[in-house]
Coordinates of N, CA and C in Angstrom, one line a residue:
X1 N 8.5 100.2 351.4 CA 7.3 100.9 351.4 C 6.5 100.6 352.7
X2 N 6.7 99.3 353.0 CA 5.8 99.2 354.2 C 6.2 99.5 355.4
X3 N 8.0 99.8 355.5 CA 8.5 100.1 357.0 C 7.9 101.6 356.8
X4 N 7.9 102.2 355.6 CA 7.4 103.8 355.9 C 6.0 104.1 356.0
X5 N 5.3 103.1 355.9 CA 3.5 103.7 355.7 C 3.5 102.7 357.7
X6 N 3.9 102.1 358.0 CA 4.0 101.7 359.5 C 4.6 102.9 360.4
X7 N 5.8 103.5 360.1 CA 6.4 104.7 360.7 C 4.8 105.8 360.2
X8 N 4.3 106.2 359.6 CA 3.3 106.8 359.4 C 2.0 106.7 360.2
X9 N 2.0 105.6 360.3 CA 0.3 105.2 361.1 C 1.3 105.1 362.5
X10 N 2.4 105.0 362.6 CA 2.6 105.1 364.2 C 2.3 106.7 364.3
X11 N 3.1 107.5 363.5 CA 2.9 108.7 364.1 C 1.4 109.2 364.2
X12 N 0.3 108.7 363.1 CA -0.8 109.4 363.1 C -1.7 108.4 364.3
X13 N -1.4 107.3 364.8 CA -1.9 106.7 366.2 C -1.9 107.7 367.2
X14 N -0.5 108.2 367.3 CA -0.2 109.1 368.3 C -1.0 110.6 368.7
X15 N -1.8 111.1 367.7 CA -3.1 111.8 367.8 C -4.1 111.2 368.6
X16 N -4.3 112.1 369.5 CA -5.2 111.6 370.6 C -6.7 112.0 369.8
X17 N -7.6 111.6 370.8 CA -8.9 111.7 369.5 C -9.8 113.3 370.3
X18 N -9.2 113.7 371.3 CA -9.2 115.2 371.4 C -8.3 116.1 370.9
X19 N -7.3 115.9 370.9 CA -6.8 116.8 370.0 C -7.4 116.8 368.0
X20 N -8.1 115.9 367.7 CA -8.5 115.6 366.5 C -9.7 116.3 366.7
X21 N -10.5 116.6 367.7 CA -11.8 116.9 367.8 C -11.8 118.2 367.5
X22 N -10.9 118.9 368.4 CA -10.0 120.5 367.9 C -10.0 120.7 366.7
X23 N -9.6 120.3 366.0 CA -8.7 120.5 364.8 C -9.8 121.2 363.7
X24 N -10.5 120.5 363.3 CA -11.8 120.9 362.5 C -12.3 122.2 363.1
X25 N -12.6 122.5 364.4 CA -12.9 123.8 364.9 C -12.1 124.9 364.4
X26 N -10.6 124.7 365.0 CA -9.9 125.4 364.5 C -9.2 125.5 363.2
X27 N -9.4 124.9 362.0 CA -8.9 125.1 361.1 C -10.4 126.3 360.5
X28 N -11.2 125.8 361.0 CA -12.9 126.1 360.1 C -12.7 127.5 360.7
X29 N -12.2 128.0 361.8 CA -11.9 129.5 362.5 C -11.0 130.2 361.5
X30 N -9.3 129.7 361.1 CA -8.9 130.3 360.3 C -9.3 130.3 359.0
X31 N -9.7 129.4 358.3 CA -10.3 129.5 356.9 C -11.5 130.8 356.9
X32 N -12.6 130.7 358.0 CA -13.2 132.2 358.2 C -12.8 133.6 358.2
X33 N -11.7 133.0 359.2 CA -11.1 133.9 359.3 C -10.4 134.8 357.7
X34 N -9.9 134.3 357.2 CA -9.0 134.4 355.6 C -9.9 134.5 354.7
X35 N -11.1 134.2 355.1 CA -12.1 134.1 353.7 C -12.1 136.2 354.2
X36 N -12.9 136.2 355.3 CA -13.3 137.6 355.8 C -12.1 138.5 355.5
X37 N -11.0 138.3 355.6 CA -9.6 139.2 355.0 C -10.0 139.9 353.9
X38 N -10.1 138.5 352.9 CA -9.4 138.7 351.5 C -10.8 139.5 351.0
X39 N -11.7 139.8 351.8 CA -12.5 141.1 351.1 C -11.9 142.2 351.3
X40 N -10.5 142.7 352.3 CA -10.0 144.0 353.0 C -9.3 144.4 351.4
X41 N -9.0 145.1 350.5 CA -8.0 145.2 349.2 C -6.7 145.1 350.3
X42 N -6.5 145.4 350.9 CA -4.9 145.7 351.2 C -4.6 144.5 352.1
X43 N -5.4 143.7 352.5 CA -4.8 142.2 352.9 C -5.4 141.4 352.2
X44 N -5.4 141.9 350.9 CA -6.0 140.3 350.4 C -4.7 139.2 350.4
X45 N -3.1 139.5 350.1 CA -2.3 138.6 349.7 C -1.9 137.8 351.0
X46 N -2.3 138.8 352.4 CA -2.3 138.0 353.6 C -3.2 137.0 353.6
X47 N -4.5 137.2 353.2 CA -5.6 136.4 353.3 C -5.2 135.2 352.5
X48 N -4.7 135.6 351.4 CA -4.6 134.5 350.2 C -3.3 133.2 351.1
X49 N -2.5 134.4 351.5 CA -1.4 133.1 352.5 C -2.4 132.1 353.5
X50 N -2.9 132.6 354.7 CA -3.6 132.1 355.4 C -4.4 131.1 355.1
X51 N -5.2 131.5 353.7 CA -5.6 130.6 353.1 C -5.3 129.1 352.9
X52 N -3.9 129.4 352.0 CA -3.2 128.6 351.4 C -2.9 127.3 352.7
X53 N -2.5 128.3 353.6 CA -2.0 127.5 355.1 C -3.2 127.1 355.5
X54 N -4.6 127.2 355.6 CA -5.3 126.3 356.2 C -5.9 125.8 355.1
X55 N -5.8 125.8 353.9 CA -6.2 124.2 353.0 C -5.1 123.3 353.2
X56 N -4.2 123.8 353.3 CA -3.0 122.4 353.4 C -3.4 122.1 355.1
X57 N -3.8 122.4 355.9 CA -4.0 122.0 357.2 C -5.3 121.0 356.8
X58 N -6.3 121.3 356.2 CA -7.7 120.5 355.4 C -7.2 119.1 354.9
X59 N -6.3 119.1 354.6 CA -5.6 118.2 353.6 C -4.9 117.3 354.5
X60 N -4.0 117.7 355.4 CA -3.4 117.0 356.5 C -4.8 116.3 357.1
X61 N -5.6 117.1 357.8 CA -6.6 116.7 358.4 C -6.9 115.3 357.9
X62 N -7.9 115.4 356.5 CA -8.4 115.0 355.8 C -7.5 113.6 355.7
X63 N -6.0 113.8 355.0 CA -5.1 112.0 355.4 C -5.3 111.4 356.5
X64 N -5.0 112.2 357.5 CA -5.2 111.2 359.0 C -6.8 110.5 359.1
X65 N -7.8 111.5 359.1 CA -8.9 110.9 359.2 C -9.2 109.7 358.5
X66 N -9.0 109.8 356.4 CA -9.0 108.6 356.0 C -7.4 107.3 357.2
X67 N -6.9 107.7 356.7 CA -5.7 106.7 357.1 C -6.5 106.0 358.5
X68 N -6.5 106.6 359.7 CA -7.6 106.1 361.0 C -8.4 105.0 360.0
X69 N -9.2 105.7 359.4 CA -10.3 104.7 359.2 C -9.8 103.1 357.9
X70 N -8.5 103.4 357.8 CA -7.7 101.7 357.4 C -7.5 102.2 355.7
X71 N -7.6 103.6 355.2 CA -6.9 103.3 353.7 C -5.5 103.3 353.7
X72 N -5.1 102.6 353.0 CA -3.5 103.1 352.8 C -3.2 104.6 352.9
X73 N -2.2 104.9 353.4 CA -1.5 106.0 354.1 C -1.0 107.2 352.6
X74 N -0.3 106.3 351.6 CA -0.5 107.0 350.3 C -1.8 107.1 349.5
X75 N -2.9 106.3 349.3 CA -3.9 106.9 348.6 C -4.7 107.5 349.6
X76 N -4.6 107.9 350.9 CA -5.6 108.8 351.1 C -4.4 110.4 351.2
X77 N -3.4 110.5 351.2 CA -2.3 111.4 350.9 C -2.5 111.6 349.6
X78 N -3.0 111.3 348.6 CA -3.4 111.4 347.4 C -4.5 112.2 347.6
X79 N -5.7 111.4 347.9 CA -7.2 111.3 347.7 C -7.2 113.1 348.5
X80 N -6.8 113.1 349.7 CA -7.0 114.6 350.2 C -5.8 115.5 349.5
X81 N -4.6 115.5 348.8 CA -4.2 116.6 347.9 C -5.4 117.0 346.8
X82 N -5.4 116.1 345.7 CA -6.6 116.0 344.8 C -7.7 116.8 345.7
X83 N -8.5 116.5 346.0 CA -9.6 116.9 346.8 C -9.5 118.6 347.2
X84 N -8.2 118.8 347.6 CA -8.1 120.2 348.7 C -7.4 121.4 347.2
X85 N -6.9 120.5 346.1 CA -6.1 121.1 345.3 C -7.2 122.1 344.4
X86 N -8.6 120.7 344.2 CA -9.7 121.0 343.7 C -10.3 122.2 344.2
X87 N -10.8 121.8 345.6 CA -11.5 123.0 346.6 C -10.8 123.9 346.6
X88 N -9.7 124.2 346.7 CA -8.5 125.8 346.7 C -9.4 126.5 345.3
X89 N -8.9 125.5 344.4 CA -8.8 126.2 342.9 C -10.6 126.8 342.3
X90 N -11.3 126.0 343.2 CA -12.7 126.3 342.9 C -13.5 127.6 344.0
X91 N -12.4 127.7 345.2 CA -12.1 128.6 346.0 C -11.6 130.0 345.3
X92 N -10.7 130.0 344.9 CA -10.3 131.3 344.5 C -11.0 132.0 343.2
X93 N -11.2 130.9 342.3 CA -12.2 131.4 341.4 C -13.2 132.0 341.8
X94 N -14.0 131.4 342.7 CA -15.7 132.1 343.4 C -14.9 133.5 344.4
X95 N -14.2 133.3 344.6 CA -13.4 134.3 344.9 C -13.1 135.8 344.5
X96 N -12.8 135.4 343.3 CA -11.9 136.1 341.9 C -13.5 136.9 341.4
X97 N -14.0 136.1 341.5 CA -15.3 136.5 340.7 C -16.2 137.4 341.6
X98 N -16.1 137.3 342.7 CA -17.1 138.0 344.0 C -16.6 139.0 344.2
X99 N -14.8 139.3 344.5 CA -14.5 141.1 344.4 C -13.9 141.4 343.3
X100 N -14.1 140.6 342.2 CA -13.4 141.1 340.7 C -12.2 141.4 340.1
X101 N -11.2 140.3 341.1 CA -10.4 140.6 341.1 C -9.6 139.3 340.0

């Protein structure tokens, strides 16, 4: 377990801390982006993809940032699924419920 959570913090080292500064911009662009879709009826299932693809991007995010800041590499790979699995599912509901679908 420890050679793999070391192979892990080497690779998430390897993020420069501009390319991390990006990331949140651009993830918070496509999540707008896919929110603003899934009102079209005929792309909602695109939207709903897109979606899907930038909460698991939230999630990715969300491990690196904990992990940088010293938790172990699996509970914050935990702490951000939990967290993003939450936010999706409380997402589509307010969702579900806004075009009645």
């Amino acid at each position: 377990m420890k050679i793999t959570q070391r192979i892990t913090e080497n690779i998430i080292n390897q993020i420069d801390d501009r390319t991390m500064a990006r990331l949140p911009s651009l993830l918070g662009l496509v999540t707008l982006l896919s929110l603003g879709l899934y009102f079209v009826d005929s792309l909602q299932q695109v939207a709903s993809i897109v979606l899907d693809i930038s909460l698991f991007g939230w999630a990715d995010l969300m491990a690196v940032l904990l992990t940088r800041r010293g938790i172990n590499v699996y509970l914050s790979i935990t702490v951000s699924t939990v967290l993003m699995v939450t936010a999706g599912t409380l997402l589509y509901f307010c969702l579900g419920v806004i075009t009645g679908s």
